[in-house]
XYZ file of N, CA and C in Angstrom:
690
model
N 125.224 111.464 123.820
C 124.242 111.742 122.821
C 124.647 111.264 121.510
N 125.869 111.487 121.161
C 126.419 111.111 119.802
C 126.428 109.572 119.628
N 126.769 108.873 120.749
C 126.789 107.408 120.723
C 125.380 106.852 120.685
N 124.415 107.462 121.352
C 123.037 107.045 121.294
C 122.419 107.297 119.940
N 122.846 108.423 119.324
C 122.356 108.742 117.960
C 122.847 107.629 116.955
N 124.174 107.264 117.123
C 124.741 106.284 116.245
C 124.004 105.022 116.403
N 123.726 104.604 117.644
C 123.040 103.270 117.933
C 121.603 103.244 117.279
N 120.943 104.383 117.520
C 119.602 104.537 117.027
C 119.575 104.495 115.442
N 120.540 105.162 114.841
C 120.608 105.242 113.381
C 120.799 103.957 112.776
N 121.708 103.128 113.248
C 122.044 101.886 112.662
C 120.948 100.851 112.978
N 120.326 100.955 114.175
C 119.214 100.122 114.493
C 118.025 100.481 113.579
N 117.791 101.772 113.288
C 116.745 102.154 112.420
C 117.010 101.659 111.019
N 118.267 101.748 110.604
C 118.549 101.225 109.209
C 118.280 99.794 109.046
N 118.637 98.982 110.014
C 118.366 97.542 109.955
C 116.811 97.275 109.927
N 116.111 98.005 110.816
C 114.619 97.751 110.892
C 113.987 98.197 109.521
N 114.476 99.376 109.032
C 113.930 99.884 107.747
C 114.172 98.910 106.615
N 115.389 98.348 106.622
C 115.672 97.343 105.538
C 114.810 96.176 105.600
N 114.500 95.746 106.775
C 113.619 94.591 107.026
C 112.194 94.883 106.518
N 111.732 96.135 106.889
C 110.425 96.535 106.494
C 110.299 96.609 104.862
N 111.320 97.169 104.268
C 111.393 97.243 102.848
C 111.353 95.864 102.207
N 112.062 94.940 102.651
C 112.202 93.610 102.149
C 110.851 92.872 102.360
N 110.250 92.890 103.535
C 108.997 92.315 103.704
C 107.945 92.919 102.880
N 107.884 94.236 102.618
C 106.914 94.882 101.805
C 107.049 94.385 100.368
N 108.306 94.225 99.869
C 108.552 93.885 98.542
C 108.215 92.416 98.302
N 108.373 91.558 99.328
C 108.083 90.159 99.170
C 106.701 89.749 99.352
N 105.890 90.625 100.099
C 104.456 90.314 100.286
C 103.624 90.968 99.199
N 102.941 90.028 98.450
C 102.073 90.526 97.375
C 101.044 91.530 97.756
N 100.472 91.382 99.000
C 99.468 92.297 99.501
C 99.955 93.659 99.727
N 101.272 93.746 100.160
C 101.832 95.033 100.433
C 102.443 95.677 99.215
N 102.356 95.056 98.051
C 102.773 95.594 96.820
C 101.593 96.213 96.042
N 100.398 96.152 96.633
C 99.247 96.720 96.109
C 99.003 98.108 96.758
N 98.298 98.955 95.961
C 97.895 100.288 96.454
C 96.751 100.171 97.453
N 96.784 100.832 98.590
C 97.710 101.923 98.951
C 98.883 101.466 99.953
N 98.853 100.084 100.207
C 99.818 99.598 101.185
C 101.300 99.831 100.718
N 101.431 99.791 99.375
C 102.825 99.874 98.793
C 103.394 101.277 99.110
N 102.533 102.220 99.438
C 103.140 103.526 99.751
C 103.972 103.479 100.953
N 103.746 102.550 101.879
C 104.607 102.491 103.075
C 105.986 102.146 102.717
N 106.242 101.414 101.600
C 107.624 100.974 101.115
C 108.407 102.299 100.858
N 107.733 103.316 100.347
C 108.511 104.573 100.081
C 108.967 105.260 101.347
N 108.107 105.241 102.357
C 108.456 105.749 103.623
C 109.646 104.998 104.223
N 109.568 103.610 104.181
C 110.579 102.738 104.755
C 111.949 102.948 103.976
N 111.852 103.164 102.599
C 113.086 103.262 101.883
C 113.770 104.656 102.231
N 112.904 105.700 102.393
C 113.509 106.990 102.860
C 114.109 106.838 104.205
N 113.443 106.135 105.132
C 113.967 105.965 106.469
C 115.251 105.151 106.439
N 115.382 104.179 105.542
C 116.605 103.399 105.451
C 117.806 104.239 105.077
N 117.680 105.030 104.015
C 118.829 105.796 103.528
C 119.082 106.998 104.599
N 118.029 107.526 105.182
C 118.192 108.535 106.191
C 119.063 108.066 107.345
N 118.698 106.840 107.838
C 119.474 106.337 108.935
C 120.907 105.920 108.627
N 121.083 105.516 107.384
C 122.465 105.280 106.935
C 123.204 106.583 106.808
N 122.564 107.686 106.363
C 123.250 108.876 106.299
C 123.636 109.418 107.634
N 122.792 109.246 108.665
C 123.066 109.634 110.054
C 124.225 108.785 110.559
N 124.241 107.528 110.339
C 125.222 106.563 110.858
C 126.598 106.852 110.285
N 126.639 107.450 109.016
C 127.920 107.667 108.469
C 128.736 108.727 109.314
N 128.018 109.599 109.948
C 128.661 110.609 110.726
C 129.605 110.012 111.758
N 129.091 109.063 112.426
C 129.863 108.433 113.568
C 131.134 107.698 112.969
N 130.952 107.177 111.711
C 132.116 106.320 111.215
C 133.179 107.405 110.671
N 132.772 108.400 109.982
C 133.659 109.351 109.340
C 134.325 110.286 110.403
N 133.533 110.638 111.457
C 134.040 111.518 112.480
C 133.712 113.005 112.100
N 132.506 113.363 111.925
C 132.201 114.741 111.524
C 132.416 115.693 112.703
N 132.615 115.124 113.930
C 132.854 115.972 115.022
C 134.120 116.748 114.846
N 134.953 116.287 113.945
C 136.245 116.919 113.767
C 136.136 118.126 112.746
N 135.058 118.134 112.096
C 134.923 119.172 111.031
C 135.155 120.654 111.490
N 134.682 121.068 112.685
C 135.074 122.471 113.034
C 136.479 122.675 113.404
N 137.292 121.604 113.488
C 138.665 121.714 113.841
C 139.497 122.502 112.813
N 140.224 123.585 113.133
C 140.831 124.399 112.142
C 141.969 123.597 111.483
N 142.381 122.457 111.948
C 143.336 121.686 111.184
C 142.846 121.083 110.005
N 141.516 121.092 109.750
C 140.974 120.558 108.508
C 140.777 121.765 107.575
N 141.413 121.854 106.445
C 141.303 122.948 105.507
C 139.895 123.058 104.939
N 139.555 124.248 104.421
C 138.156 124.440 103.981
C 137.790 123.464 102.860
N 138.755 122.983 102.010
C 138.413 122.070 100.940
C 138.753 120.560 101.288
N 138.768 120.329 102.527
C 139.156 118.913 102.976
C 138.029 118.021 102.642
N 138.402 116.703 102.596
C 137.536 115.649 102.303
C 136.343 115.546 103.289
N 136.756 115.921 104.595
C 135.722 115.898 105.627
C 134.562 116.853 105.290
N 134.858 118.063 104.789
C 133.893 119.076 104.504
C 133.007 118.592 103.371
N 133.623 117.984 102.273
C 132.818 117.558 101.221
C 131.853 116.410 101.628
N 132.299 115.528 102.442
C 131.494 114.451 102.977
C 130.388 115.029 103.811
N 130.717 116.012 104.627
C 129.748 116.679 105.465
C 128.607 117.246 104.656
N 129.001 117.962 103.511
C 127.926 118.565 102.714
C 127.055 117.459 102.155
N 127.594 116.382 101.657
C 126.784 115.262 101.064
C 125.907 114.671 102.144
N 126.419 114.424 103.343
C 125.603 113.909 104.395
C 124.449 114.879 104.782
N 124.845 116.162 104.810
C 123.847 117.220 105.172
C 122.702 117.283 104.132
N 123.043 117.201 102.932
C 121.959 117.142 101.844
C 121.115 115.906 101.996
N 121.647 114.744 102.261
C 120.947 113.500 102.361
C 120.038 113.560 103.603
N 120.545 114.048 104.730
C 119.713 114.127 105.970
C 118.606 115.057 105.792
N 118.906 116.250 105.280
C 117.863 117.257 105.028
C 116.760 116.788 104.127
N 117.169 116.183 102.987
C 116.189 115.802 102.018
C 115.448 114.530 102.494
N 115.977 113.582 102.986
C 115.274 112.391 103.412
C 114.466 112.534 104.682
N 114.805 113.487 105.587
C 113.964 113.754 106.706
C 112.746 114.495 106.252
N 112.864 115.336 105.303
C 111.623 115.998 104.705
C 110.870 115.006 103.907
N 111.470 114.062 103.228
C 110.674 113.103 102.422
C 109.968 112.138 103.364
N 110.579 111.736 104.437
C 109.838 110.949 105.474
C 108.650 111.596 105.961
N 108.855 112.871 106.311
C 107.610 113.561 106.875
C 106.591 113.712 105.795
N 106.932 113.959 104.517
C 105.992 114.104 103.560
C 105.208 112.810 103.212
N 105.975 111.682 103.186
C 105.304 110.359 102.942
C 104.403 110.033 104.123
N 104.854 110.313 105.299
C 103.835 110.055 106.556
C 102.612 110.875 106.343
N 102.697 112.117 105.855
C 101.461 112.918 105.611
C 100.538 112.259 104.571
N 101.242 111.794 103.484
C 100.453 111.156 102.444
C 99.754 109.910 102.813
N 100.516 109.074 103.624
C 99.935 107.765 104.236
C 98.752 108.129 105.068
N 98.878 109.111 105.980
C 97.836 109.480 106.831
C 96.560 109.952 106.038
N 96.816 110.705 104.988
C 95.689 111.288 104.233
C 95.029 110.199 103.474
N 95.748 109.276 102.847
C 95.180 108.177 102.025
C 94.167 107.307 102.900
N 94.766 106.864 104.056
C 93.986 106.043 104.927
C 92.763 106.736 105.429
N 92.942 108.038 105.719
C 91.788 108.927 106.248
C 90.669 108.937 105.144
N 91.117 109.192 103.917
C 90.139 109.178 102.793
C 89.365 107.916 102.586
N 90.109 106.825 102.826
C 89.455 105.456 102.654
C 88.466 105.139 103.748
N 88.967 105.380 105.043
C 88.185 104.954 106.207
C 87.076 106.005 106.494
N 87.531 107.259 106.637
C 86.581 108.302 107.100
C 85.737 108.884 105.847
N 86.443 109.127 104.796
C 85.846 109.636 103.644
C 85.064 108.592 102.743
N 85.416 107.297 102.918
C 84.741 106.321 102.153
C 85.125 106.257 100.660
N 86.212 106.773 100.260
C 86.545 106.880 98.861
C 87.103 105.525 98.395
N 86.818 105.238 97.115
C 87.270 104.000 96.469
C 88.731 103.983 96.098
N 89.329 102.820 96.204
C 90.765 102.708 95.832
C 91.030 103.295 94.380
N 90.211 102.924 93.479
C 90.501 103.338 92.079
C 90.597 104.936 91.947
N 89.803 105.574 92.643
C 89.791 107.051 92.634
C 91.059 107.487 93.283
N 91.506 106.952 94.432
C 92.696 107.435 95.088
C 93.931 107.003 94.376
N 93.907 105.822 93.688
C 95.065 105.303 92.999
C 95.530 106.286 91.907
N 94.519 107.009 91.319
C 94.908 108.007 90.243
C 95.719 109.175 90.776
N 95.735 109.255 92.142
C 96.493 110.332 92.757
C 97.976 109.902 93.110
N 98.273 108.594 92.856
C 99.547 108.036 93.278
C 100.722 108.788 92.603
N 100.633 109.200 91.384
C 101.810 109.881 90.783
C 101.963 111.205 91.433
N 100.856 111.936 91.749
C 100.901 113.182 92.398
C 101.506 113.093 93.759
N 101.269 112.000 94.548
C 101.838 111.740 95.818
C 103.304 111.625 95.749
N 103.808 110.916 94.719
C 105.262 110.718 94.439
C 105.919 112.029 94.168
N 105.241 112.807 93.327
C 105.909 114.107 93.018
C 105.956 115.049 94.240
N 104.936 115.041 95.072
C 104.984 115.841 96.266
C 105.920 115.276 97.235
N 105.876 114.005 97.615
C 106.754 113.440 98.625
C 108.224 113.403 98.334
N 108.562 113.229 97.029
C 109.993 113.170 96.655
C 110.391 114.554 96.078
N 109.504 115.199 95.405
C 109.895 116.495 94.695
C 110.004 117.746 95.636
N 108.943 117.926 96.482
C 109.039 119.113 97.301
C 110.181 119.019 98.283
N 110.483 117.953 98.939
C 111.668 117.901 99.764
C 113.042 118.238 98.970
N 112.990 117.833 97.716
C 114.192 118.205 96.932
C 114.405 119.661 96.799
N 113.272 120.318 96.598
C 113.350 121.860 96.523
C 113.744 122.401 97.842
N 113.245 121.924 98.997
C 113.629 122.431 100.293
C 115.111 122.151 100.577
N 115.712 121.186 99.922
C 117.173 120.836 100.029
C 117.965 121.740 99.197
N 117.498 121.997 97.981
C 118.268 122.794 97.015
C 118.455 124.240 97.613
N 117.500 124.789 98.274
C 117.564 126.239 98.739
C 118.720 126.304 99.716
N 118.949 125.576 100.768
C 120.044 125.820 101.664
C 121.386 125.355 101.070
N 121.325 124.339 100.125
C 122.504 123.892 99.485
C 123.046 124.997 98.611
N 122.203 125.600 97.799
C 122.637 126.688 96.926
C 123.109 127.944 97.694
N 122.669 128.118 98.854
C 123.069 129.196 99.662
C 124.324 128.918 100.482
N 124.761 127.689 100.348
C 126.076 127.269 101.028
C 125.933 127.129 102.544
N 124.711 126.676 102.944
C 124.431 126.534 104.344
C 124.349 125.082 104.857
N 124.982 124.167 104.131
C 125.047 122.814 104.591
C 126.418 122.647 105.283
N 126.321 122.124 106.528
C 127.582 121.911 107.262
C 127.311 121.332 108.576
N 128.432 121.266 109.493
C 128.271 120.585 110.763
C 127.296 121.237 111.634
N 126.545 120.413 112.357
C 125.533 120.823 113.347
C 126.283 120.825 114.727
N 126.410 121.945 115.427
C 126.996 122.022 116.720
C 126.275 120.978 117.766
N 127.158 120.195 118.355
C 126.592 119.269 119.430
C 125.957 118.006 118.882
N 125.856 117.895 117.519
C 125.226 116.743 116.984
C 126.234 115.788 116.224
N 125.803 114.591 115.906
C 126.692 113.623 115.216
C 126.487 113.598 113.774
N 125.847 114.674 113.208
C 125.623 114.646 111.798
C 125.717 116.019 111.247
N 125.699 116.204 109.977
C 125.740 117.539 109.259
C 124.301 117.747 108.705
N 123.980 118.959 108.642
C 122.698 119.394 107.999
C 122.845 120.877 107.778
N 121.793 121.745 108.015
C 121.841 123.144 107.864
C 122.521 123.599 109.099
N 123.569 124.460 108.785
C 124.388 124.967 109.948
C 123.457 125.848 110.875
N 123.529 125.560 112.213
C 122.807 126.386 113.103
C 123.589 127.504 113.696
N 123.416 128.607 113.025
C 124.100 129.868 113.488
C 123.148 130.976 113.162
N 123.627 132.127 112.600
C 122.756 133.155 112.266
C 121.957 132.915 110.987
N 122.203 131.777 110.386
C 121.450 131.332 109.223
C 120.334 130.225 109.664
N 119.997 130.318 110.970
C 119.007 129.230 111.424
C 117.658 129.454 110.754
N 117.411 130.528 110.070
C 116.069 130.704 109.345
C 116.009 129.643 108.189
N 117.147 129.339 107.653
C 117.179 128.234 106.574
C 116.616 126.972 107.164
N 117.111 126.582 108.378
C 116.620 125.385 109.062
C 115.156 125.340 109.480
N 114.684 126.629 109.889
C 113.329 126.723 110.289
C 112.309 126.660 109.123
N 112.643 127.329 108.031
C 111.667 127.475 106.928
C 111.850 126.309 105.894
N 112.938 125.511 105.980
C 113.086 124.432 105.008
C 113.040 123.081 105.683
N 112.825 123.074 106.993
C 112.695 121.742 107.736
C 111.728 121.771 108.833
N 112.036 122.511 109.868
C 111.147 122.324 111.083
C 109.748 122.792 110.877
N 109.488 123.926 110.105
C 108.167 124.307 109.826
C 107.320 123.355 109.151
N 107.934 122.744 108.069
C 107.191 121.715 107.286
C 107.012 120.408 108.097
N 108.105 120.010 108.753
C 107.987 118.718 109.560
C 106.938 118.917 110.666
N 106.945 120.015 111.324
C 105.924 120.275 112.393
C 104.490 120.342 111.830
N 104.435 121.004 110.753
C 103.028 121.095 110.027
C 102.534 119.674 109.634
N 103.404 118.907 108.992
C 103.032 117.540 108.643
C 102.689 116.714 109.847
N 103.432 116.826 110.944
C 103.210 116.048 112.054
C 101.837 116.308 112.711
N 101.500 117.612 112.881
C 100.260 117.988 113.433
C 99.034 117.562 112.542
N 99.099 117.912 111.284
C 97.968 117.552 110.406
C 97.890 115.968 110.228
N 98.996 115.329 110.005
C 98.934 113.902 109.850
C 98.574 113.142 111.117
N 98.864 113.670 112.245
C 98.486 113.018 113.562
C 96.948 113.189 113.666
N 96.396 114.306 113.255
C 95.028 114.523 113.374
C 94.249 113.541 112.508
N 94.720 113.341 111.241
C 94.057 112.383 110.321
C 94.168 111.056 110.808
N 95.320 110.622 111.402
C 95.581 109.338 111.812
C 94.730 108.963 113.048
N 94.638 110.009 113.950
C 93.775 109.697 115.193
C 92.293 109.548 114.743
N 91.813 110.398 113.801
C 90.465 110.318 113.360
C 90.191 108.914 112.719
N 91.212 108.446 112.000
C 91.042 107.175 111.308
C 90.934 106.024 112.221
N 91.754 106.019 113.196
C 91.782 104.967 114.306
C 90.403 105.014 115.039
N 89.987 106.189 115.315
C 88.670 106.305 116.129
C 87.522 105.792 115.281
N 87.527 106.039 113.877
C 86.465 105.528 113.064
C 86.584 104.069 112.934
N 87.743 103.455 112.833
C 87.880 102.036 112.703
C 87.400 101.302 113.931
N 87.558 101.927 115.048
C 87.109 101.291 116.358
C 85.539 101.232 116.256
N 85.014 102.245 115.711
C 83.560 102.248 115.646
C 83.006 101.209 114.650
N 83.848 100.897 113.687
C 83.445 99.915 112.648
C 83.895 98.433 112.970
N 84.385 98.341 114.109
C 85.013 96.942 114.396
C 84.092 95.826 114.259
N 82.872 95.924 114.698
C 81.963 94.762 114.603
C 81.524 94.541 113.122
N 81.502 95.680 112.294
C 81.216 95.445 110.841
C 82.407 94.740 110.174
N 83.604 95.195 110.573
C 84.779 94.555 109.835
C 84.869 93.077 110.222
N 84.529 92.715 111.479
C 84.640 91.350 111.890
C 83.653 90.487 111.177
N 82.597 91.020 110.771
C 81.507 90.221 110.040
C 81.717 90.359 108.537
N 82.667 91.086 108.083
C 82.848 91.296 106.532
C 83.554 90.067 105.994
N 83.751 90.101 104.661
C 84.366 89.034 103.962
C 85.837 89.357 103.638
N 86.377 90.406 104.170
C 87.769 90.808 103.926
C 88.056 91.558 102.698
N 86.969 91.924 101.946
C 87.130 92.771 100.739
C 86.522 94.108 100.964
N 86.910 95.012 100.112
C 86.221 96.340 100.222
C 87.283 97.341 100.855
N 87.114 98.605 100.529
C 88.079 99.599 101.060
C 88.218 99.686 102.481
N 87.204 99.666 103.230
C 87.269 99.783 104.673
C 87.950 98.665 105.318
N 87.580 97.418 104.921
C 88.342 96.227 105.527
C 89.760 96.258 105.208
N 90.095 96.553 103.896
C 91.514 96.575 103.537
C 92.266 97.678 104.282
N 91.615 98.815 104.555
C 92.263 99.883 105.251
C 92.527 99.480 106.714
N 91.824 98.528 107.226
C 92.019 98.040 108.588
C 93.397 97.308 108.579
N 93.767 96.670 107.528
C 95.059 95.978 107.439
C 96.155 96.959 107.462
N 96.006 98.103 106.733
C 97.130 98.992 106.549
C 97.180 100.089 107.622
N 96.085 100.337 108.276
C 96.042 101.365 109.312
C 96.943 101.136 110.467
N 97.243 99.796 110.795
C 98.221 99.475 111.778
C 99.639 99.944 111.348
N 99.992 99.769 110.135
C 101.198 100.246 109.591
C 101.293 101.783 109.761
N 100.225 102.479 109.393
C 100.218 103.907 109.467
C 100.399 104.388 110.925
N 99.697 103.685 111.840
C 99.699 104.079 113.271
C 101.100 103.933 113.781
N 101.785 102.832 113.372
C 103.148 102.565 113.828
C 104.158 103.668 113.204
N 103.750 104.104 111.991
C 104.624 105.162 111.379
C 104.332 106.465 112.201
N 103.202 106.643 112.639
C 102.757 107.894 113.411
C 103.623 107.917 114.761
N 103.742 106.779 115.404
C 104.595 106.692 116.627
C 106.015 106.959 116.282
N 106.535 106.409 115.179
C 107.911 106.620 114.827
C 108.201 108.081 114.544
N 107.271 108.714 113.851
C 107.327 110.145 113.510
C 107.406 111.010 114.787
N 106.708 110.607 115.844
C 106.724 111.370 117.085
C 108.119 111.280 117.726
N 108.667 110.062 117.701
C 110.045 109.843 118.170
C 111.041 110.654 117.307
N 110.910 110.572 116.012
C 111.651 111.189 114.993
C 111.711 112.762 115.317
N 110.577 113.363 115.604
C 110.441 114.797 115.878
C 111.102 115.122 117.159
N 110.978 114.349 118.175
C 111.562 114.544 119.469
C 113.080 114.562 119.325
N 113.672 113.479 118.611
C 115.046 113.413 118.397
C 115.670 114.616 117.783
N 114.986 115.161 116.638
C 115.475 116.302 116.017
C 115.347 117.572 116.864
N 114.255 117.604 117.656
C 114.161 118.839 118.483
C 115.227 118.864 119.549
């Protein structure tokens, strides 16, 4: 399992780096709302790197009593635990934001200008709230090795409530709500297929057809992501 996790994490890091590079180089993907996917990919890139560090440093040795409490391994474990916890929550939050924006465009028929005014709020939510969820277990000293896993995060013992209420509860909620929005979006786009084919490529609904494929692929990734953490 640890070997598989390492392979998946480094593969994910490479793919995320490619997505970030392509999004930055493509002028169409630097526009709102498509550029929001770059934030998700950036979070996924650092998240996968943080997971991959575990295999290189050897966090499986952390519980070994031969390592003193103030050892370098424990310090690195806390750093990795904070990164994993923060970026996993950030990925979930960005996926929720992406699903909602495309839902508002396709199903709600809202204009880009109106939604773009929300962009700063989306950044505050998707980067700020996960930071709060990370500060809580870090301040309580609950970042450490995860039994049976190849990474560090919130220690799974009698403090498992920290992991439930600062990670799994929010990730599960985002997954269910976001998947509902994404499914409704795709269903609506299928109904509009003949209108989109006859359009001139401009307008919110046509442009949303371009980015909904990215959002749906993110939806599939998030399902895999949730299963892996479960």
